[in-house]
Amino acid sequence: MTASPEQHPPGLDLEESVLRPVRGHHAFEACVEQLGTAIRLGVYPLGSALPAERELASRLHVSRATLREAMAALREAGLVETTRGRGGGTVVTLKPRSPSARAAARVSSAKRQDWLDALEFRRVVEPGAAALAAQLELTDVRREQLEQAHDAVAHASRPAPHRQADSRFHLTIAALSESPRLIEAVTSVQSALHEMLLAIPVLETNIAHSDRQHAAVVRAILAGRPDRARRAMEHHCDDTAALLRGLLG
Amino acid sequence: MTASPEQHPPGLDLEESVLRPVRGHHAFEACVEQLGTAIRLGVYPLGSALPAERELASRLHVSRATLREAMAALREAGLVETTRGRGGGTVVTLKPRSPSARAAARVSSAKRQDWLDALEFRRVVEPGAAALAAQLELTDVRREQLEQAHDAVAHASRPAPHRQADSRFHLTIAALSESPRLIEAVTSVQSALHEMLLAIPVLETNIAHSDRQHAAVVRAILAGRPDRARRAMEHHCDDTAALLRGLLG
DNA sequence: GAGTATTGGTCTGAGTTCATACCAATTTTA
DNA sequence: TAAAATTGGTATGAACTCAGACCAATACTC
């Protein structure tokens, strides 16, 4: 800790820890980020339609004018296309990208720091979500959805769709927990993870390993074994994190 | 969908889970909430001075004009007093309140739901923070601060100061984890907890029990035993949650 | 006591965001 | 084919937020 520009003090400053920016950026930037994230994570896959503007705006607690600015940005960036009239709407046109190896060097120190924090946080919240999901009585429909999300990951052979399926899988588990706070936490963590994986080439062997761990998590959740689900997810997070930390420095 | 106004569907709607309001309210309301929370949780105890306006504004990523609106609201509400000139500033005048038993009935169903979610979330993030803290090499200053925060809880005899000391204790552990995301999560959870405890009378026996659990958490963290720290904090959260759930319905 | 530094208090003009209408295109329905 | 419904597109004025400059009060320094 000698060369690093910012050195933390030996003591804690509670207020410094607690007082955080009251909100990140402008409303329309936040919309772009949230919708862009949802699209890239595969919540809205290629070819699917976004909700109508009026509904999206009310969902995001934002005026339609602001939402439209965001939509314009997404359209500009080539993520979506829009047609009007009844039956029209906005449709996803973004094809999932593959990781580009040379992007890894460009990340700033702050971003790197944030990524490492996301990995720590993930190791806490995702196992928590898995445990909670395993603890609940799941309807048949939901058990089905979980297995389906898992199958989608296992059967996706190409890297980019696999990445999206993986995100959807983890988000599905979070949604099963039924905890709004946990869902938001996992969404934010998956978004960070997605960024990281775009900057890092993924190895085939790791995908196979990862899928075995996914299967273990699904089994534990369906069997209603919270502790086992949590531990399985912890292993999965640990292994992913070790890999990423290694490739990030 | 017959009796309950909002019943969740048997299946999951991923987009519904993931798309959340892009930001809660206006900037100045958010400032009021954040500063009010910090004061009530005892980050700024009675008689202590808040940072200068210019610094606070930059810390919260908000213009000074907006921050001042928030300050005016806090002043109006009697939480702080302001004097000007060099050496002046804004000082906390709020005496920690004691719980009022009859407040419990007034909480809305949505709030109740949010509180229950906060308890679930807490059971995930606070044990996680404790484990992380135990896993790090702590400087002597920090070990000292942790013990001091714990002593403050143990020695606070009256309910209101005890509540603040308790919040500070939990926030201290979160801060020790050095994870910004975890710190924010614990802050938000403690804020919800604080609201709940204001609406519910606290029993002396529970305070004693709680302090024994605090001690166990501190021992585990200082001994560098992450698993033990996590489990101790889990027990603490479980017991608190059971009590609160019982009193809330 | 004079000067300086630090603090809250005030003002202004520009940029965002908002709610609310209304217009235009297209499909569904009668 | 005509009407209705649904969708995106546009316009307007109010409210909020911002950055920056400047004023006023107070305490420290010389």
GROMACS .gro file of N, CA and C in nm, chain A residues 134-185:
model
  156
  134ALA      N    1  -3.451  -2.174  -0.162
  134ALA     CA    2  -3.464  -2.315  -0.122
  134ALA      C    3  -3.557  -2.330  -0.002
  135GLN      N    4  -3.569  -2.223   0.072
  135GLN     CA    5  -3.647  -2.228   0.196
  135GLN      C    6  -3.796  -2.210   0.170
  136LEU      N    7  -3.830  -2.156   0.054
  136LEU     CA    8  -3.970  -2.132   0.023
  136LEU      C    9  -4.035  -2.253  -0.043
  137GLU      N   10  -4.165  -2.262  -0.026
  137GLU     CA   11  -4.242  -2.363  -0.099
  137GLU      C   12  -4.262  -2.313  -0.240
  138LEU      N   13  -4.204  -2.380  -0.337
  138LEU     CA   14  -4.215  -2.332  -0.474
  138LEU      C   15  -4.331  -2.398  -0.547
  139THR      N   16  -4.404  -2.318  -0.622
  139THR     CA   17  -4.510  -2.376  -0.705
  139THR      C   18  -4.447  -2.456  -0.818
  140ASP      N   19  -4.528  -2.543  -0.878
  140ASP     CA   20  -4.477  -2.625  -0.987
  140ASP      C   21  -4.428  -2.538  -1.103
  141VAL      N   22  -4.502  -2.431  -1.129
  141VAL     CA   23  -4.464  -2.342  -1.238
  141VAL      C   24  -4.324  -2.286  -1.214
  142ARG      N   25  -4.298  -2.249  -1.090
  142ARG     CA   26  -4.168  -2.189  -1.060
  142ARG      C   27  -4.056  -2.291  -1.063
  143ARG      N   28  -4.084  -2.410  -1.014
  143ARG     CA   29  -3.983  -2.516  -1.022
  143ARG      C   30  -3.946  -2.539  -1.169
  144GLU      N   31  -4.051  -2.538  -1.251
  144GLU     CA   32  -4.032  -2.555  -1.395
  144GLU      C   33  -3.944  -2.443  -1.451
  145GLN      N   34  -3.976  -2.321  -1.411
  145GLN     CA   35  -3.901  -2.206  -1.464
  145GLN      C   36  -3.754  -2.213  -1.424
  146LEU      N   37  -3.729  -2.258  -1.301
  146LEU     CA   38  -3.591  -2.269  -1.257
  146LEU      C   39  -3.515  -2.371  -1.340
  147GLU      N   40  -3.578  -2.487  -1.359
  147GLU     CA   41  -3.512  -2.592  -1.438
  147GLU      C   42  -3.490  -2.546  -1.582
  148GLN      N   43  -3.588  -2.473  -1.631
  148GLN     CA   44  -3.577  -2.425  -1.768
  148GLN      C   45  -3.463  -2.325  -1.782
  149ALA      N   46  -3.452  -2.235  -1.684
  149ALA     CA   47  -3.343  -2.138  -1.686
  149ALA      C   48  -3.208  -2.210  -1.679
  150HIS      N   49  -3.205  -2.317  -1.601
  150HIS     CA   50  -3.080  -2.393  -1.589
  150HIS      C   51  -3.047  -2.465  -1.718
  151ASP      N   52  -3.148  -2.528  -1.778
  151ASP     CA   53  -3.127  -2.596  -1.905
  151ASP      C   54  -3.075  -2.501  -2.011
  152ALA      N   55  -3.131  -2.380  -2.011
  152ALA     CA   56  -3.089  -2.282  -2.111
  152ALA      C   57  -2.940  -2.254  -2.100
  153VAL      N   58  -2.889  -2.247  -1.978
  153VAL     CA   59  -2.746  -2.225  -1.960
  153VAL      C   60  -2.667  -2.345  -2.008
  154ALA      N   61  -2.714  -2.462  -1.967
  154ALA     CA   62  -2.639  -2.583  -2.000
  154ALA      C   63  -2.633  -2.609  -2.150
  155HIS      N   64  -2.739  -2.570  -2.220
  155HIS     CA   65  -2.744  -2.601  -2.363
  155HIS      C   66  -2.693  -2.489  -2.452
  156ALA      N   67  -2.666  -2.374  -2.396
  156ALA     CA   68  -2.610  -2.266  -2.478
  156ALA      C   69  -2.464  -2.298  -2.505
  157SER      N   70  -2.431  -2.313  -2.631
  157SER     CA   71  -2.294  -2.355  -2.662
  157SER      C   72  -2.204  -2.236  -2.692
  158ARG      N   73  -2.259  -2.137  -2.761
  158ARG     CA   74  -2.176  -2.022  -2.796
  158ARG      C   75  -2.165  -1.930  -2.676
  159PRO      N   76  -2.049  -1.860  -2.664
  159PRO     CA   77  -2.019  -1.781  -2.543
  159PRO      C   78  -2.121  -1.672  -2.513
  160ALA      N   79  -2.158  -1.592  -2.613
  160ALA     CA   80  -2.244  -1.477  -2.584
  160ALA      C   81  -2.383  -1.517  -2.534
  161PRO      N   82  -2.452  -1.605  -2.605
  161PRO     CA   83  -2.581  -1.648  -2.552
  161PRO      C   84  -2.566  -1.717  -2.417
  162HIS      N   85  -2.457  -1.789  -2.398
  162HIS     CA   86  -2.435  -1.855  -2.271
  162HIS      C   87  -2.428  -1.753  -2.158
  163ARG      N   88  -2.361  -1.643  -2.185
  163ARG     CA   89  -2.349  -1.538  -2.085
  163ARG      C   90  -2.486  -1.484  -2.045
  164GLN      N   91  -2.570  -1.459  -2.146
  164GLN     CA   92  -2.704  -1.409  -2.117
  164GLN      C   93  -2.786  -1.511  -2.040
  165ALA      N   94  -2.775  -1.636  -2.082
  165ALA     CA   95  -2.851  -1.740  -2.013
  165ALA      C   96  -2.804  -1.752  -1.868
  166ASP      N   97  -2.675  -1.736  -1.849
  166ASP     CA   98  -2.620  -1.743  -1.713
  166ASP      C   99  -2.677  -1.632  -1.626
  167SER      N  100  -2.679  -1.510  -1.681
  167SER     CA  101  -2.738  -1.399  -1.606
  167SER      C  102  -2.882  -1.428  -1.571
  168ARG      N  103  -2.956  -1.473  -1.671
  168ARG     CA  104  -3.097  -1.501  -1.647
  168ARG      C  105  -3.114  -1.608  -1.539
  169PHE      N  106  -3.026  -1.704  -1.540
  169PHE     CA  107  -3.032  -1.810  -1.439
  169PHE      C  108  -3.016  -1.751  -1.298
  170HIS      N  109  -2.915  -1.669  -1.282
  170HIS     CA  110  -2.892  -1.612  -1.149
  170HIS      C  111  -3.004  -1.516  -1.110
  171LEU      N  112  -3.054  -1.440  -1.207
  171LEU     CA  113  -3.164  -1.349  -1.177
  171LEU      C  114  -3.291  -1.427  -1.141
  172THR      N  115  -3.307  -1.542  -1.204
  172THR     CA  116  -3.424  -1.624  -1.173
  172THR      C  117  -3.421  -1.670  -1.028
  173ILE      N  118  -3.304  -1.713  -0.984
  173ILE     CA  119  -3.291  -1.756  -0.844
  173ILE      C  120  -3.322  -1.639  -0.750
  174ALA      N  121  -3.270  -1.523  -0.786
  174ALA     CA  122  -3.296  -1.405  -0.702
  174ALA      C  123  -3.446  -1.377  -0.698
  175ALA      N  124  -3.511  -1.385  -0.813
  175ALA     CA  125  -3.654  -1.357  -0.819
  175ALA      C  126  -3.731  -1.459  -0.736
  176LEU      N  127  -3.682  -1.582  -0.734
  176LEU     CA  128  -3.749  -1.687  -0.655
  176LEU      C  129  -3.745  -1.655  -0.506
  177SER      N  130  -3.644  -1.581  -0.466
  177SER     CA  131  -3.633  -1.546  -0.323
  177SER      C  132  -3.745  -1.452  -0.281
  178GLU      N  133  -3.802  -1.383  -0.379
  178GLU     CA  134  -3.915  -1.291  -0.354
  178GLU      C  135  -3.878  -1.172  -0.268
  179SER      N  136  -3.750  -1.147  -0.252
  179SER     CA  137  -3.708  -1.031  -0.174
  179SER      C  138  -3.665  -0.918  -0.267
  180PRO      N  139  -3.742  -0.808  -0.271
  180PRO     CA  140  -3.707  -0.698  -0.361
  180PRO      C  141  -3.563  -0.650  -0.340
  181ARG      N  142  -3.520  -0.640  -0.215
  181ARG     CA  143  -3.384  -0.593  -0.190
  181ARG      C  144  -3.281  -0.690  -0.245
  182LEU      N  145  -3.306  -0.819  -0.227
  182LEU     CA  146  -3.210  -0.916  -0.279
  182LEU      C  147  -3.209  -0.915  -0.431
  183ILE      N  148  -3.327  -0.901  -0.491
  183ILE     CA  149  -3.334  -0.898  -0.637
  183ILE      C  150  -3.253  -0.782  -0.692
  184GLU      N  151  -3.270  -0.666  -0.628
  184GLU     CA  152  -3.194  -0.552  -0.676
  184GLU      C  153  -3.045  -0.574  -0.658
  185ALA      N  154  -3.007  -0.632  -0.546
  185ALA     CA  155  -2.865  -0.655  -0.519
  185ALA      C  156  -2.807  -0.748  -0.625
   0.00000   0.00000   0.00000
